[in-house]
Each structure stands twice: as C-alpha cells, then as structure tokens.
C-alpha cells in the first residue's frame, strides 16, 4: 500500500475521480456512487462504534450486560469496517485490472453474519409490531447504518448493467443490513430502553394552547 503523503491532489477538480487502475470516471458515475456509499456506510458504523464506547463507560440499569453487549458488537463492527474497505477497494477497480490478491468478501463472511444475527435474536423478544429507528443513541446509529447498507446494496445491484455485480458482495450487504437491525434492538434491550412502535392511528400532538380550550 502506498503512503498517503498528501491529501489534496487537485486531480478531481475537473469532476472526475481516479480508479485503482488509473482510469478516471465522472464523480456521479454509478461505480463511484457505489463505493462512495460503502465509505459512507463505514463512517456511519464508526459513529455506532463511538456510541458503543459511550455505552461501555456509562451507567445503564444493568451496566454489566450493557458493557458485554457493547463489547461484542464493537468487535463485529471493527471486522465489518475492514470488510467494507475491501469491498470499496474492489469496486474502485475495474474487472480488467483485478488480480487474485485484491481482497473481497466471501461466502464464509456471509455465514458469519447469519450466525451473529441468530445469536443476537436469541437475546431479544420476537417482534410483534413494526418499530421505528431510535431508542438509545447507539441503537439509532445502528439503524442509520442499516439504511445506508440498504442503499449500498441497491447501488451495487445497479452495477449489473456494467456486468459487474458480485453476488457475494450483494449477499453480504443484505445480511449486514439485517444484522444492524437486530443489533440496534439488542443494544436497546441491553440498555433497558423500549422500542418505538409504529402506530397506524397516530394523531398529531395537541398544542399547549389547545389543551386549555
């Protein structure tokens, strides 16, 4: 890996960005949008990890449980950030320039996420209703990352038009979004915070002035 000795290069001032093989594409090209969204996803997961660190230093009702769950989830997120960097690197390289040494995700990684989902679901109650994102700050961060993972998946499916939609990457992102959903519920459970349930007959709050009329 080359050392980053200079952050700005001015080469993107013309609205293009460079690929690993040296080719340049417009910054709004589908491939650039795809691996840019992977970067966005990793950033959102970084926020979730920061929130987990706050959980570990906090004072939950059951701090031992909260610390254990946060510690386990942080280990998963650290691994996922590495995997997302591998995915981004692969997307930033045209198929003609790829070599066997380029890292990517594999079927075993998809299976690992499935095991993690099953493990977390054993710790939380089954859903009886739709829920809204929220709960703790950590839970909300997981939900935000989940929605970005879904968008990344959609964009990478769109690369099929260029003949470059790796099914394993798509499977990984699909399972990742499911994992982030379950993990949001798990950390909220560990913190003793209720789910935000969907209410199909919800009414707008009354104004303070209306309450006395």
PDB file of C-alpha atoms in Angstrom, residues 57-170:
ATOM      1  CA  UNK A  57     -18.418   3.985  30.012  1.00  0.00           C
ATOM      2  CA  UNK A  58     -21.999   4.695  31.061  1.00  0.00           C
ATOM      3  CA  UNK A  59     -24.268   3.714  33.912  1.00  0.00           C
ATOM      4  CA  UNK A  60     -27.025   1.548  32.487  1.00  0.00           C
ATOM      5  CA  UNK A  61     -29.582  -0.165  34.709  1.00  0.00           C
ATOM      6  CA  UNK A  62     -27.606  -3.362  34.140  1.00  0.00           C
ATOM      7  CA  UNK A  63     -24.178  -1.986  33.293  1.00  0.00           C
ATOM      8  CA  UNK A  64     -22.559  -5.424  33.171  1.00  0.00           C
ATOM      9  CA  UNK A  65     -24.994  -6.545  30.463  1.00  0.00           C
ATOM     10  CA  UNK A  66     -24.675  -3.286  28.552  1.00  0.00           C
ATOM     11  CA  UNK A  67     -20.868  -3.491  28.631  1.00  0.00           C
ATOM     12  CA  UNK A  68     -20.849  -7.129  27.445  1.00  0.00           C
ATOM     13  CA  UNK A  69     -23.219  -6.484  24.530  1.00  0.00           C
ATOM     14  CA  UNK A  70     -21.428  -3.273  23.506  1.00  0.00           C
ATOM     15  CA  UNK A  71     -18.053  -5.015  23.622  1.00  0.00           C
ATOM     16  CA  UNK A  72     -19.268  -7.893  21.472  1.00  0.00           C
ATOM     17  CA  UNK A  73     -20.929  -5.593  18.953  1.00  0.00           C
ATOM     18  CA  UNK A  74     -17.861  -3.377  18.682  1.00  0.00           C
ATOM     19  CA  UNK A  75     -15.771  -6.419  17.736  1.00  0.00           C
ATOM     20  CA  UNK A  76     -18.222  -7.204  14.945  1.00  0.00           C
ATOM     21  CA  UNK A  77     -18.237  -3.613  13.707  1.00  0.00           C
ATOM     22  CA  UNK A  78     -14.439  -3.472  13.658  1.00  0.00           C
ATOM     23  CA  UNK A  79     -14.388  -6.538  11.410  1.00  0.00           C
ATOM     24  CA  UNK A  80     -17.158  -5.123   9.229  1.00  0.00           C
ATOM     25  CA  UNK A  81     -15.240  -1.891   8.633  1.00  0.00           C
ATOM     26  CA  UNK A  82     -12.325  -3.959   7.311  1.00  0.00           C
ATOM     27  CA  UNK A  83     -14.692  -5.903   5.066  1.00  0.00           C
ATOM     28  CA  UNK A  84     -16.272  -2.705   3.762  1.00  0.00           C
ATOM     29  CA  UNK A  85     -12.842  -1.314   2.916  1.00  0.00           C
ATOM     30  CA  UNK A  86     -12.174  -4.500   0.938  1.00  0.00           C
ATOM     31  CA  UNK A  87     -15.480  -4.093  -0.889  1.00  0.00           C
ATOM     32  CA  UNK A  88     -14.737  -0.451  -1.661  1.00  0.00           C
ATOM     33  CA  UNK A  89     -11.300  -1.345  -2.997  1.00  0.00           C
ATOM     34  CA  UNK A  90     -12.802  -3.976  -5.263  1.00  0.00           C
ATOM     35  CA  UNK A  91     -15.454  -1.578  -6.559  1.00  0.00           C
ATOM     36  CA  UNK A  92     -12.766   1.027  -7.214  1.00  0.00           C
ATOM     37  CA  UNK A  93     -11.000  -1.426  -9.525  1.00  0.00           C
ATOM     38  CA  UNK A  94     -12.390  -2.306 -12.933  1.00  0.00           C
ATOM     39  CA  UNK A  95     -12.703  -6.065 -13.592  1.00  0.00           C
ATOM     40  CA  UNK A  96      -9.915  -5.930 -16.185  1.00  0.00           C
ATOM     41  CA  UNK A  97      -7.478  -4.620 -13.559  1.00  0.00           C
ATOM     42  CA  UNK A  98      -8.346  -7.020 -10.760  1.00  0.00           C
ATOM     43  CA  UNK A  99      -5.872  -9.600  -9.570  1.00  0.00           C
ATOM     44  CA  UNK A 100      -6.339 -12.509  -7.224  1.00  0.00           C
ATOM     45  CA  UNK A 101      -4.609 -10.528  -4.477  1.00  0.00           C
ATOM     46  CA  UNK A 102      -7.432  -7.953  -4.293  1.00  0.00           C
ATOM     47  CA  UNK A 103      -9.311  -8.688  -1.053  1.00  0.00           C
ATOM     48  CA  UNK A 104     -13.057  -9.168  -1.093  1.00  0.00           C
ATOM     49  CA  UNK A 105     -15.805 -10.775   0.952  1.00  0.00           C
ATOM     50  CA  UNK A 106     -16.539 -14.481   0.747  1.00  0.00           C
ATOM     51  CA  UNK A 107     -19.411 -16.834   1.417  1.00  0.00           C
ATOM     52  CA  UNK A 108     -17.924 -17.610   4.844  1.00  0.00           C
ATOM     53  CA  UNK A 109     -18.285 -13.922   5.754  1.00  0.00           C
ATOM     54  CA  UNK A 110     -21.975 -14.005   4.836  1.00  0.00           C
ATOM     55  CA  UNK A 111     -22.413 -17.103   7.003  1.00  0.00           C
ATOM     56  CA  UNK A 112     -20.632 -15.362   9.880  1.00  0.00           C
ATOM     57  CA  UNK A 113     -23.170 -12.533   9.755  1.00  0.00           C
ATOM     58  CA  UNK A 114     -26.012 -15.024   9.737  1.00  0.00           C
ATOM     59  CA  UNK A 115     -24.629 -16.668  12.874  1.00  0.00           C
ATOM     60  CA  UNK A 116     -24.303 -13.258  14.512  1.00  0.00           C
ATOM     61  CA  UNK A 117     -27.922 -12.444  13.658  1.00  0.00           C
ATOM     62  CA  UNK A 118     -29.131 -15.749  15.129  1.00  0.00           C
ATOM     63  CA  UNK A 119     -27.081 -15.212  18.265  1.00  0.00           C
ATOM     64  CA  UNK A 120     -28.482 -11.712  18.879  1.00  0.00           C
ATOM     65  CA  UNK A 121     -32.061 -12.746  18.197  1.00  0.00           C
ATOM     66  CA  UNK A 122     -31.837 -15.329  20.987  1.00  0.00           C
ATOM     67  CA  UNK A 123     -31.329 -12.442  23.413  1.00  0.00           C
ATOM     68  CA  UNK A 124     -34.316 -10.273  22.418  1.00  0.00           C
ATOM     69  CA  UNK A 125     -38.070 -10.740  22.280  1.00  0.00           C
ATOM     70  CA  UNK A 126     -39.665 -11.522  18.889  1.00  0.00           C
ATOM     71  CA  UNK A 127     -41.183  -8.543  17.117  1.00  0.00           C
ATOM     72  CA  UNK A 128     -44.959  -8.274  17.382  1.00  0.00           C
ATOM     73  CA  UNK A 129     -45.166  -4.948  15.558  1.00  0.00           C
ATOM     74  CA  UNK A 130     -43.168  -2.725  13.243  1.00  0.00           C
ATOM     75  CA  UNK A 131     -40.723  -0.422  15.002  1.00  0.00           C
ATOM     76  CA  UNK A 132     -39.228   2.958  14.210  1.00  0.00           C
ATOM     77  CA  UNK A 133     -35.491   3.688  14.393  1.00  0.00           C
ATOM     78  CA  UNK A 134     -34.439   5.082  17.735  1.00  0.00           C
ATOM     79  CA  UNK A 135     -34.137   4.069  21.348  1.00  0.00           C
ATOM     80  CA  UNK A 136     -30.618   4.748  22.553  1.00  0.00           C
ATOM     81  CA  UNK A 137     -28.087   6.849  20.658  1.00  0.00           C
ATOM     82  CA  UNK A 138     -26.247   3.635  19.835  1.00  0.00           C
ATOM     83  CA  UNK A 139     -29.450   1.977  18.614  1.00  0.00           C
ATOM     84  CA  UNK A 140     -30.292   4.969  16.435  1.00  0.00           C
ATOM     85  CA  UNK A 141     -26.766   4.879  14.970  1.00  0.00           C
ATOM     86  CA  UNK A 142     -27.199   1.205  14.086  1.00  0.00           C
ATOM     87  CA  UNK A 143     -30.492   1.966  12.348  1.00  0.00           C
ATOM     88  CA  UNK A 144     -28.918   4.789  10.350  1.00  0.00           C
ATOM     89  CA  UNK A 145     -26.104   2.478   9.242  1.00  0.00           C
ATOM     90  CA  UNK A 146     -28.732  -0.113   8.285  1.00  0.00           C
ATOM     91  CA  UNK A 147     -30.446   2.261   5.861  1.00  0.00           C
ATOM     92  CA  UNK A 148     -27.117   3.175   4.253  1.00  0.00           C
ATOM     93  CA  UNK A 149     -26.310  -0.530   3.873  1.00  0.00           C
ATOM     94  CA  UNK A 150     -29.594  -0.985   2.017  1.00  0.00           C
ATOM     95  CA  UNK A 151     -28.763   1.903  -0.303  1.00  0.00           C
ATOM     96  CA  UNK A 152     -25.294   0.495  -0.951  1.00  0.00           C
ATOM     97  CA  UNK A 153     -26.855  -2.841  -1.823  1.00  0.00           C
ATOM     98  CA  UNK A 154     -29.239  -1.204  -4.300  1.00  0.00           C
ATOM     99  CA  UNK A 155     -26.424   0.723  -5.965  1.00  0.00           C
ATOM    100  CA  UNK A 156     -24.234  -2.352  -6.328  1.00  0.00           C
ATOM    101  CA  UNK A 157     -27.127  -4.316  -7.819  1.00  0.00           C
ATOM    102  CA  UNK A 158     -27.300  -1.473 -10.341  1.00  0.00           C
ATOM    103  CA  UNK A 159     -23.725  -2.234 -11.420  1.00  0.00           C
ATOM    104  CA  UNK A 160     -25.109  -5.351 -13.075  1.00  0.00           C
ATOM    105  CA  UNK A 161     -25.761  -3.075 -16.049  1.00  0.00           C
ATOM    106  CA  UNK A 162     -21.971  -2.782 -16.323  1.00  0.00           C
ATOM    107  CA  UNK A 163     -21.559  -6.536 -15.936  1.00  0.00           C
ATOM    108  CA  UNK A 164     -20.006  -6.160 -12.510  1.00  0.00           C
ATOM    109  CA  UNK A 165     -22.433  -7.074  -9.722  1.00  0.00           C
ATOM    110  CA  UNK A 166     -20.636  -9.514  -7.421  1.00  0.00           C
ATOM    111  CA  UNK A 167     -23.386 -11.666  -5.867  1.00  0.00           C
ATOM    112  CA  UNK A 168     -21.351 -12.340  -2.713  1.00  0.00           C
ATOM    113  CA  UNK A 169     -20.966  -8.612  -2.028  1.00  0.00           C
ATOM    114  CA  UNK A 170     -24.716  -8.193  -2.513  1.00  0.00           C
TER     115      UNK A 170
END
